[in-house]
Amino acid sequence: ENRESMLNSKSNRLTEALEEANRLFDGVCRAREAALDAQFLVIASNIGKEKANELHSEMSAFDSTAFAEDLLTFMGVNRTEETDDSEDALGGFLPSGAWQTMGEEALKYFRRAPTFHYMMGSFKSESPVPKQRIERQKKASRGKAEQAMPAQLKKMEVSHQEATEKEVERILRILQTHFENDPNTPISFFDFVIDPNSFARTVENMFHVSFLIKDGLAKIRLDEDELPIIEPLKPSGGGEEDIRAGARNQVVISLDQREWQ
């Protein structure tokens, strides 16, 4: 509505509208209000562009007459007090020391270091030559790495599985040996699996013994003091299926470092 008044070069309505918009934007809390602010910014930008286009370059043109008048005033010439006799003096109607005053003032600006500026187009720039990329070598090396990794992982898994099976067999032989030497003395489960010097080794022992319980090669029961004891089981005539069928009940034992100590 105030577009014509804002386009006037002597009007500050556009600046006032921008300041008011900045003040109102502090209270924006909804998306619709933010959209209105964005719409106002577009309108204000268009008005500012039109206002700049209407400015004439003659407004900043150099006026030699006005510059001479300002220079004379700076050099101490007073038009109201000048006389005809002063024009016969050395230097015309200028007072004594006028040129020295202007020279001292001009000397301040000549002593400054030149400002930094770009030498627009002084050098002929050429675009750098792009380096040729060797795609085949990268793909070939990547394919070798992908082929080697699964084979290596598979080998590690097999070796880990073999180590677990060997450890389970070793623990079963130890359990059977203890039971054969003294079949009437129950074997404490905690004495059998706990390593007094290593908590990690204790957890590994409990992990390996769990395979014996799952496969029906050993069983755990409670003694008269309600403490767990472990003993090996002999395979029955029914084969491995009967052993697995009788070992269906399993439990989870929680053991932290404090209890282990």
PDB file of C-alpha atoms in Angstrom:
ATOM      1  CA  GLU A   1       0.000   0.000   0.000  1.00  0.00           C
ATOM      2  CA  ASN A   2       2.905   2.412   0.701  1.00  0.00           C
ATOM      3  CA  ARG A   3       4.951   1.328  -2.300  1.00  0.00           C
ATOM      4  CA  GLU A   4       5.046   4.762  -3.987  1.00  0.00           C
ATOM      5  CA  SER A   5       6.116   6.586  -0.834  1.00  0.00           C
ATOM      6  CA  MET A   6       8.818   4.009  -0.129  1.00  0.00           C
ATOM      7  CA  LEU A   7      10.246   4.386  -3.642  1.00  0.00           C
ATOM      8  CA  ASN A   8      10.888   8.072  -2.989  1.00  0.00           C
ATOM      9  CA  SER A   9      14.633   8.674  -2.644  1.00  0.00           C
ATOM     10  CA  LYS A  10      14.071  11.087   0.252  1.00  0.00           C
ATOM     11  CA  SER A  11      11.821   8.701   2.208  1.00  0.00           C
ATOM     12  CA  ASN A  12      12.977   6.406   5.000  1.00  0.00           C
ATOM     13  CA  ARG A  13       9.771   4.346   5.066  1.00  0.00           C
ATOM     14  CA  LEU A  14      11.512   1.211   3.819  1.00  0.00           C
ATOM     15  CA  THR A  15      14.144   1.394   6.568  1.00  0.00           C
ATOM     16  CA  GLU A  16      11.438   1.930   9.186  1.00  0.00           C
ATOM     17  CA  ALA A  17       9.491  -1.071   7.873  1.00  0.00           C
ATOM     18  CA  LEU A  18      12.588  -3.282   8.073  1.00  0.00           C
ATOM     19  CA  GLU A  19      13.285  -2.190  11.639  1.00  0.00           C
ATOM     20  CA  GLU A  20       9.688  -2.923  12.617  1.00  0.00           C
ATOM     21  CA  ALA A  21       9.899  -6.360  10.972  1.00  0.00           C
ATOM     22  CA  ASN A  22      13.069  -7.151  12.937  1.00  0.00           C
ATOM     23  CA  ARG A  23      11.304  -6.159  16.144  1.00  0.00           C
ATOM     24  CA  LEU A  24       8.239  -8.289  15.370  1.00  0.00           C
ATOM     25  CA  PHE A  25      10.351 -11.299  14.394  1.00  0.00           C
ATOM     26  CA  ASP A  26      11.494 -11.721  18.006  1.00  0.00           C
ATOM     27  CA  GLY A  27       7.960 -12.840  18.905  1.00  0.00           C
ATOM     28  CA  VAL A  28       7.525 -15.345  16.073  1.00  0.00           C
ATOM     29  CA  CYS A  29       6.551 -18.774  17.378  1.00  0.00           C
ATOM     30  CA  ARG A  30       4.421 -20.314  14.622  1.00  0.00           C
ATOM     31  CA  ALA A  31       5.132 -21.405  11.076  1.00  0.00           C
ATOM     32  CA  ARG A  32       2.521 -19.069   9.557  1.00  0.00           C
ATOM     33  CA  GLU A  33       4.154 -16.021  11.157  1.00  0.00           C
ATOM     34  CA  ALA A  34       7.573 -17.075   9.857  1.00  0.00           C
ATOM     35  CA  ALA A  35       6.101 -17.476   6.376  1.00  0.00           C
ATOM     36  CA  LEU A  36       4.669 -13.952   6.549  1.00  0.00           C
ATOM     37  CA  ASP A  37       8.088 -12.615   7.567  1.00  0.00           C
ATOM     38  CA  ALA A  38       9.682 -14.371   4.589  1.00  0.00           C
ATOM     39  CA  GLN A  39       7.009 -12.904   2.282  1.00  0.00           C
ATOM     40  CA  PHE A  40       7.689  -9.425   3.653  1.00  0.00           C
ATOM     41  CA  LEU A  41      11.424  -9.884   3.048  1.00  0.00           C
ATOM     42  CA  VAL A  42      10.763 -10.677  -0.618  1.00  0.00           C
ATOM     43  CA  ILE A  43       8.587  -7.577  -1.036  1.00  0.00           C
ATOM     44  CA  ALA A  44      11.118  -5.335   0.740  1.00  0.00           C
ATOM     45  CA  SER A  45      13.933  -6.688  -1.447  1.00  0.00           C
ATOM     46  CA  ASN A  46      11.982  -5.919  -4.612  1.00  0.00           C
ATOM     47  CA  ILE A  47      11.205  -2.377  -3.429  1.00  0.00           C
ATOM     48  CA  GLY A  48      14.841  -1.819  -2.514  1.00  0.00           C
ATOM     49  CA  LYS A  49      15.924  -3.002  -5.958  1.00  0.00           C
ATOM     50  CA  GLU A  50      13.503  -0.622  -7.673  1.00  0.00           C
ATOM     51  CA  LYS A  51      14.634   2.215  -5.453  1.00  0.00           C
ATOM     52  CA  ALA A  52      18.276   1.594  -6.332  1.00  0.00           C
ATOM     53  CA  ASN A  53      17.494   1.488 -10.055  1.00  0.00           C
ATOM     54  CA  GLU A  54      15.893   4.938  -9.889  1.00  0.00           C
ATOM     55  CA  LEU A  55      19.060   6.565  -8.585  1.00  0.00           C
ATOM     56  CA  HIS A  56      20.934   8.584 -11.213  1.00  0.00           C
ATOM     57  CA  SER A  57      24.686   8.538 -11.636  1.00  0.00           C
ATOM     58  CA  GLU A  58      24.663  12.363 -11.905  1.00  0.00           C
ATOM     59  CA  MET A  59      24.030  12.565  -8.169  1.00  0.00           C
ATOM     60  CA  SER A  60      27.675  11.671  -7.504  1.00  0.00           C
ATOM     61  CA  ALA A  61      29.155  13.669 -10.423  1.00  0.00           C
ATOM     62  CA  PHE A  62      32.207  15.828  -9.696  1.00  0.00           C
ATOM     63  CA  ASP A  63      31.381  19.559  -9.513  1.00  0.00           C
ATOM     64  CA  SER A  64      34.584  21.489 -10.158  1.00  0.00           C
ATOM     65  CA  THR A  65      33.047  24.838  -9.112  1.00  0.00           C
ATOM     66  CA  ALA A  66      31.841  23.504  -5.777  1.00  0.00           C
ATOM     67  CA  PHE A  67      35.206  21.844  -5.193  1.00  0.00           C
ATOM     68  CA  ALA A  68      37.028  25.131  -5.870  1.00  0.00           C
ATOM     69  CA  GLU A  69      34.747  26.990  -3.454  1.00  0.00           C
ATOM     70  CA  ASP A  70      35.376  24.400  -0.716  1.00  0.00           C
ATOM     71  CA  LEU A  71      39.107  24.498  -1.403  1.00  0.00           C
ATOM     72  CA  LEU A  72      39.238  28.281  -1.125  1.00  0.00           C
ATOM     73  CA  THR A  73      37.317  28.197   2.123  1.00  0.00           C
ATOM     74  CA  PHE A  74      39.767  25.620   3.517  1.00  0.00           C
ATOM     75  CA  MET A  75      42.719  27.778   2.459  1.00  0.00           C
ATOM     76  CA  GLY A  76      41.357  30.698   4.471  1.00  0.00           C
ATOM     77  CA  VAL A  77      39.622  32.852   1.838  1.00  0.00           C
ATOM     78  CA  ASN A  78      36.696  34.806   3.261  1.00  0.00           C
ATOM     79  CA  ARG A  79      34.470  36.094   0.465  1.00  0.00           C
ATOM     80  CA  THR A  80      32.800  38.666   2.628  1.00  0.00           C
ATOM     81  CA  GLU A  81      36.096  40.381   3.533  1.00  0.00           C
ATOM     82  CA  GLU A  82      37.953  40.179   0.204  1.00  0.00           C
ATOM     83  CA  THR A  83      39.078  43.504  -1.412  1.00  0.00           C
ATOM     84  CA  ASP A  84      40.341  44.512  -4.818  1.00  0.00           C
ATOM     85  CA  ASP A  85      43.804  45.336  -3.435  1.00  0.00           C
ATOM     86  CA  SER A  86      44.337  41.760  -2.252  1.00  0.00           C
ATOM     87  CA  GLU A  87      44.326  40.466  -5.830  1.00  0.00           C
ATOM     88  CA  ASP A  88      47.623  42.317  -6.483  1.00  0.00           C
ATOM     89  CA  ALA A  89      49.373  40.415  -3.722  1.00  0.00           C
ATOM     90  CA  LEU A  90      51.586  37.399  -4.358  1.00  0.00           C
ATOM     91  CA  GLY A  91      49.395  34.472  -5.263  1.00  0.00           C
ATOM     92  CA  GLY A  92      46.350  36.580  -6.146  1.00  0.00           C
ATOM     93  CA  PHE A  93      43.745  36.950  -3.423  1.00  0.00           C
ATOM     94  CA  LEU A  94      44.960  33.936  -1.409  1.00  0.00           C
ATOM     95  CA  PRO A  95      46.237  34.709   2.076  1.00  0.00           C
ATOM     96  CA  SER A  96      49.858  34.028   2.984  1.00  0.00           C
ATOM     97  CA  GLY A  97      50.563  30.369   3.820  1.00  0.00           C
ATOM     98  CA  ALA A  98      47.457  29.130   2.037  1.00  0.00           C
ATOM     99  CA  TRP A  99      49.311  26.690  -0.209  1.00  0.00           C
ATOM    100  CA  GLN A 100      51.413  25.487   2.718  1.00  0.00           C
ATOM    101  CA  THR A 101      48.233  24.742   4.679  1.00  0.00           C
ATOM    102  CA  MET A 102      46.798  22.725   1.806  1.00  0.00           C
ATOM    103  CA  GLY A 103      50.116  20.930   1.259  1.00  0.00           C
ATOM    104  CA  GLU A 104      50.344  19.874   4.910  1.00  0.00           C
ATOM    105  CA  GLU A 105      46.798  18.524   4.734  1.00  0.00           C
ATOM    106  CA  ALA A 106      47.464  16.642   1.498  1.00  0.00           C
ATOM    107  CA  LEU A 107      50.683  15.204   2.927  1.00  0.00           C
ATOM    108  CA  LYS A 108      48.667  13.201   5.475  1.00  0.00           C
ATOM    109  CA  TYR A 109      46.987  11.179   2.735  1.00  0.00           C
ATOM    110  CA  PHE A 110      50.091  10.590   0.645  1.00  0.00           C
ATOM    111  CA  ARG A 111      51.914   9.065   3.608  1.00  0.00           C
ATOM    112  CA  ARG A 112      49.445   6.187   3.827  1.00  0.00           C
ATOM    113  CA  ALA A 113      50.393   2.771   2.490  1.00  0.00           C
ATOM    114  CA  PRO A 114      48.530   1.724  -0.642  1.00  0.00           C
ATOM    115  CA  THR A 115      45.553  -0.490   0.001  1.00  0.00           C
ATOM    116  CA  PHE A 116      45.420  -4.074  -1.225  1.00  0.00           C
ATOM    117  CA  HIS A 117      43.563  -4.584  -4.482  1.00  0.00           C
ATOM    118  CA  TYR A 118      43.204  -7.284  -7.112  1.00  0.00           C
ATOM    119  CA  MET A 119      44.900  -6.971 -10.490  1.00  0.00           C
ATOM    120  CA  MET A 120      41.773  -7.813 -12.443  1.00  0.00           C
ATOM    121  CA  GLY A 121      42.784  -9.904 -15.430  1.00  0.00           C
ATOM    122  CA  SER A 122      46.528  -9.159 -15.277  1.00  0.00           C
ATOM    123  CA  PHE A 123      47.413 -12.834 -15.504  1.00  0.00           C
ATOM    124  CA  LYS A 124      46.070 -15.290 -18.024  1.00  0.00           C
ATOM    125  CA  SER A 125      44.858 -18.198 -15.992  1.00  0.00           C
ATOM    126  CA  GLU A 126      44.611 -21.687 -17.412  1.00  0.00           C
ATOM    127  CA  SER A 127      42.543 -24.465 -15.925  1.00  0.00           C
ATOM    128  CA  PRO A 128      44.656 -27.261 -14.462  1.00  0.00           C
ATOM    129  CA  VAL A 129      44.879 -30.490 -16.405  1.00  0.00           C
ATOM    130  CA  PRO A 130      42.792 -33.142 -14.639  1.00  0.00           C
ATOM    131  CA  LYS A 131      44.710 -36.177 -13.510  1.00  0.00           C
ATOM    132  CA  GLN A 132      43.803 -39.479 -15.039  1.00  0.00           C
ATOM    133  CA  ARG A 133      42.370 -41.908 -12.548  1.00  0.00           C
ATOM    134  CA  ILE A 134      43.259 -45.555 -12.796  1.00  0.00           C
ATOM    135  CA  GLU A 135      39.975 -47.290 -12.068  1.00  0.00           C
ATOM    136  CA  ARG A 136      41.001 -50.803 -13.025  1.00  0.00           C
ATOM    137  CA  GLN A 137      43.744 -51.090 -10.440  1.00  0.00           C
ATOM    138  CA  LYS A 138      41.468 -49.937  -7.627  1.00  0.00           C
ATOM    139  CA  LYS A 139      38.724 -52.373  -8.561  1.00  0.00           C
ATOM    140  CA  ALA A 140      41.178 -55.217  -8.837  1.00  0.00           C
ATOM    141  CA  SER A 141      42.746 -54.545  -5.427  1.00  0.00           C
ATOM    142  CA  ARG A 142      39.310 -54.130  -3.842  1.00  0.00           C
ATOM    143  CA  GLY A 143      38.174 -57.463  -5.260  1.00  0.00           C
ATOM    144  CA  LYS A 144      41.223 -59.202  -3.792  1.00  0.00           C
ATOM    145  CA  ALA A 145      40.521 -57.727  -0.362  1.00  0.00           C
ATOM    146  CA  GLU A 146      36.883 -58.810  -0.475  1.00  0.00           C
ATOM    147  CA  GLN A 147      37.866 -62.321  -1.497  1.00  0.00           C
ATOM    148  CA  ALA A 148      40.511 -62.664   1.190  1.00  0.00           C
ATOM    149  CA  MET A 149      38.360 -61.393   4.094  1.00  0.00           C
ATOM    150  CA  PRO A 150      35.564 -64.026   4.044  1.00  0.00           C
ATOM    151  CA  ALA A 151      38.080 -66.847   3.735  1.00  0.00           C
ATOM    152  CA  GLN A 152      40.033 -65.485   6.691  1.00  0.00           C
ATOM    153  CA  LEU A 153      36.909 -65.055   8.831  1.00  0.00           C
ATOM    154  CA  LYS A 154      35.724 -68.541   7.950  1.00  0.00           C
ATOM    155  CA  LYS A 155      39.063 -69.955   8.966  1.00  0.00           C
ATOM    156  CA  MET A 156      38.921 -68.104  12.290  1.00  0.00           C
ATOM    157  CA  GLU A 157      35.402 -69.359  12.999  1.00  0.00           C
ATOM    158  CA  VAL A 158      36.403 -72.933  12.303  1.00  0.00           C
ATOM    159  CA  SER A 159      39.474 -72.696  14.532  1.00  0.00           C
ATOM    160  CA  HIS A 160      37.408 -71.116  17.354  1.00  0.00           C
ATOM    161  CA  GLN A 161      34.818 -73.865  17.097  1.00  0.00           C
ATOM    162  CA  GLU A 162      37.482 -76.560  17.131  1.00  0.00           C
ATOM    163  CA  ALA A 163      39.099 -74.993  20.198  1.00  0.00           C
ATOM    164  CA  THR A 164      35.744 -74.953  22.039  1.00  0.00           C
ATOM    165  CA  GLU A 165      35.081 -78.602  21.218  1.00  0.00           C
ATOM    166  CA  LYS A 166      38.550 -79.614  22.393  1.00  0.00           C
ATOM    167  CA  GLU A 167      38.128 -77.668  25.642  1.00  0.00           C
ATOM    168  CA  VAL A 168      34.732 -79.279  26.302  1.00  0.00           C
ATOM    169  CA  GLU A 169      36.220 -82.726  25.729  1.00  0.00           C
ATOM    170  CA  ARG A 170      39.121 -81.932  28.043  1.00  0.00           C
ATOM    171  CA  ILE A 171      36.784 -80.814  30.846  1.00  0.00           C
ATOM    172  CA  LEU A 172      34.662 -83.948  30.380  1.00  0.00           C
ATOM    173  CA  ARG A 173      37.756 -86.142  30.757  1.00  0.00           C
ATOM    174  CA  ILE A 174      38.726 -84.287  33.955  1.00  0.00           C
ATOM    175  CA  LEU A 175      35.195 -84.736  35.364  1.00  0.00           C
ATOM    176  CA  GLN A 176      35.155 -88.415  34.497  1.00  0.00           C
ATOM    177  CA  THR A 177      38.599 -88.927  36.044  1.00  0.00           C
ATOM    178  CA  HIS A 178      37.557 -87.292  39.343  1.00  0.00           C
ATOM    179  CA  PHE A 179      34.367 -89.344  39.488  1.00  0.00           C
ATOM    180  CA  GLU A 180      36.117 -92.632  38.705  1.00  0.00           C
ATOM    181  CA  ASN A 181      38.755 -92.071  41.396  1.00  0.00           C
ATOM    182  CA  ASP A 182      36.177 -91.380  44.113  1.00  0.00           C
ATOM    183  CA  PRO A 183      32.621 -92.114  42.951  1.00  0.00           C
ATOM    184  CA  ASN A 184      31.142 -91.767  46.469  1.00  0.00           C
ATOM    185  CA  THR A 185      32.353 -88.183  47.009  1.00  0.00           C
ATOM    186  CA  PRO A 186      30.203 -85.594  45.247  1.00  0.00           C
ATOM    187  CA  ILE A 187      32.039 -83.019  43.152  1.00  0.00           C
ATOM    188  CA  SER A 188      31.132 -79.434  44.027  1.00  0.00           C
ATOM    189  CA  PHE A 189      30.129 -77.488  40.930  1.00  0.00           C
ATOM    190  CA  PHE A 190      31.752 -74.279  42.170  1.00  0.00           C
ATOM    191  CA  ASP A 191      34.980 -76.040  43.172  1.00  0.00           C
ATOM    192  CA  PHE A 192      35.045 -77.637  39.735  1.00  0.00           C
ATOM    193  CA  VAL A 193      34.596 -74.482  37.615  1.00  0.00           C
ATOM    194  CA  ILE A 194      36.007 -71.617  39.715  1.00  0.00           C
ATOM    195  CA  ASP A 195      39.588 -70.562  39.037  1.00  0.00           C
ATOM    196  CA  PRO A 196      40.810 -68.688  42.174  1.00  0.00           C
ATOM    197  CA  ASN A 197      43.273 -66.665  40.119  1.00  0.00           C
ATOM    198  CA  SER A 198      41.139 -65.666  37.107  1.00  0.00           C
ATOM    199  CA  PHE A 199      37.543 -64.476  36.884  1.00  0.00           C
ATOM    200  CA  ALA A 200      37.603 -64.697  33.079  1.00  0.00           C
ATOM    201  CA  ARG A 201      38.822 -68.292  33.225  1.00  0.00           C
ATOM    202  CA  THR A 202      35.997 -69.103  35.637  1.00  0.00           C
ATOM    203  CA  VAL A 203      33.408 -67.772  33.212  1.00  0.00           C
ATOM    204  CA  GLU A 204      34.984 -69.813  30.401  1.00  0.00           C
ATOM    205  CA  ASN A 205      34.805 -72.956  32.522  1.00  0.00           C
ATOM    206  CA  MET A 206      31.118 -72.379  33.247  1.00  0.00           C
ATOM    207  CA  PHE A 207      30.540 -71.782  29.540  1.00  0.00           C
ATOM    208  CA  HIS A 208      32.226 -75.041  28.542  1.00  0.00           C
ATOM    209  CA  VAL A 209      30.451 -77.046  31.258  1.00  0.00           C
ATOM    210  CA  SER A 210      27.126 -75.781  29.888  1.00  0.00           C
ATOM    211  CA  PHE A 211      27.822 -77.761  26.699  1.00  0.00           C
ATOM    212  CA  LEU A 212      28.186 -80.934  28.769  1.00  0.00           C
ATOM    213  CA  ILE A 213      24.803 -80.290  30.412  1.00  0.00           C
ATOM    214  CA  LYS A 214      23.124 -79.454  27.089  1.00  0.00           C
ATOM    215  CA  ASP A 215      24.471 -82.574  25.374  1.00  0.00           C
ATOM    216  CA  GLY A 216      23.505 -84.797  28.315  1.00  0.00           C
ATOM    217  CA  LEU A 217      27.091 -85.790  29.140  1.00  0.00           C
ATOM    218  CA  ALA A 218      26.835 -84.450  32.719  1.00  0.00           C
ATOM    219  CA  LYS A 219      24.151 -83.325  35.150  1.00  0.00           C
ATOM    220  CA  ILE A 220      23.932 -80.874  38.045  1.00  0.00           C
ATOM    221  CA  ARG A 221      21.833 -81.510  41.150  1.00  0.00           C
ATOM    222  CA  LEU A 222      21.613 -80.137  44.684  1.00  0.00           C
ATOM    223  CA  ASP A 223      23.110 -81.913  47.693  1.00  0.00           C
ATOM    224  CA  GLU A 224      21.827 -81.954  51.261  1.00  0.00           C
ATOM    225  CA  ASP A 225      23.096 -78.384  51.835  1.00  0.00           C
ATOM    226  CA  GLU A 226      21.243 -77.123  48.745  1.00  0.00           C
ATOM    227  CA  LEU A 227      24.558 -76.594  46.941  1.00  0.00           C
ATOM    228  CA  PRO A 228      25.043 -77.696  43.327  1.00  0.00           C
ATOM    229  CA  ILE A 229      27.124 -80.776  42.593  1.00  0.00           C
ATOM    230  CA  ILE A 230      28.134 -82.135  39.193  1.00  0.00           C
ATOM    231  CA  GLU A 231      28.650 -85.685  37.987  1.00  0.00           C
ATOM    232  CA  PRO A 232      29.174 -87.265  34.554  1.00  0.00           C
ATOM    233  CA  LEU A 233      26.548 -89.399  32.843  1.00  0.00           C
ATOM    234  CA  LYS A 234      27.201 -92.637  31.037  1.00  0.00           C
ATOM    235  CA  PRO A 235      25.661 -93.003  27.598  1.00  0.00           C
ATOM    236  CA  SER A 236      22.728 -95.402  27.646  1.00  0.00           C
ATOM    237  CA  GLY A 237      22.042 -98.099  25.104  1.00  0.00           C
ATOM    238  CA  GLY A 238      19.547 -95.925  23.295  1.00  0.00           C
ATOM    239  CA  GLY A 239      22.286 -93.846  21.746  1.00  0.00           C
ATOM    240  CA  GLU A 240      22.806 -90.106  21.581  1.00  0.00           C
ATOM    241  CA  GLU A 241      19.099 -89.360  21.068  1.00  0.00           C
ATOM    242  CA  ASP A 242      18.224 -90.718  24.545  1.00  0.00           C
ATOM    243  CA  ILE A 243      20.962 -88.566  26.095  1.00  0.00           C
ATOM    244  CA  ARG A 244      19.674 -85.406  24.441  1.00  0.00           C
ATOM    245  CA  ALA A 245      16.044 -86.228  25.277  1.00  0.00           C
ATOM    246  CA  GLY A 246      16.832 -86.494  28.987  1.00  0.00           C
ATOM    247  CA  ALA A 247      18.706 -83.149  29.140  1.00  0.00           C
ATOM    248  CA  ARG A 248      16.045 -80.553  28.460  1.00  0.00           C
ATOM    249  CA  ASN A 249      16.085 -78.511  31.686  1.00  0.00           C
ATOM    250  CA  GLN A 250      18.712 -75.759  31.828  1.00  0.00           C
ATOM    251  CA  VAL A 251      19.307 -72.828  34.185  1.00  0.00           C
ATOM    252  CA  VAL A 252      21.133 -69.506  34.003  1.00  0.00           C
ATOM    253  CA  ILE A 253      23.700 -68.765  36.713  1.00  0.00           C
ATOM    254  CA  SER A 254      24.655 -65.185  37.544  1.00  0.00           C
ATOM    255  CA  LEU A 255      28.175 -64.635  38.852  1.00  0.00           C
ATOM    256  CA  ASP A 256      29.867 -61.276  39.352  1.00  0.00           C
ATOM    257  CA  GLN A 257      33.415 -60.545  40.476  1.00  0.00           C
ATOM    258  CA  ARG A 258      32.362 -59.895  44.073  1.00  0.00           C
ATOM    259  CA  GLU A 259      30.699 -63.282  44.387  1.00  0.00           C
ATOM    260  CA  TRP A 260      33.634 -64.920  42.615  1.00  0.00           C
ATOM    261  CA  GLN A 261      36.081 -63.476  45.183  1.00  0.00           C
TER     262      GLN A 261
END
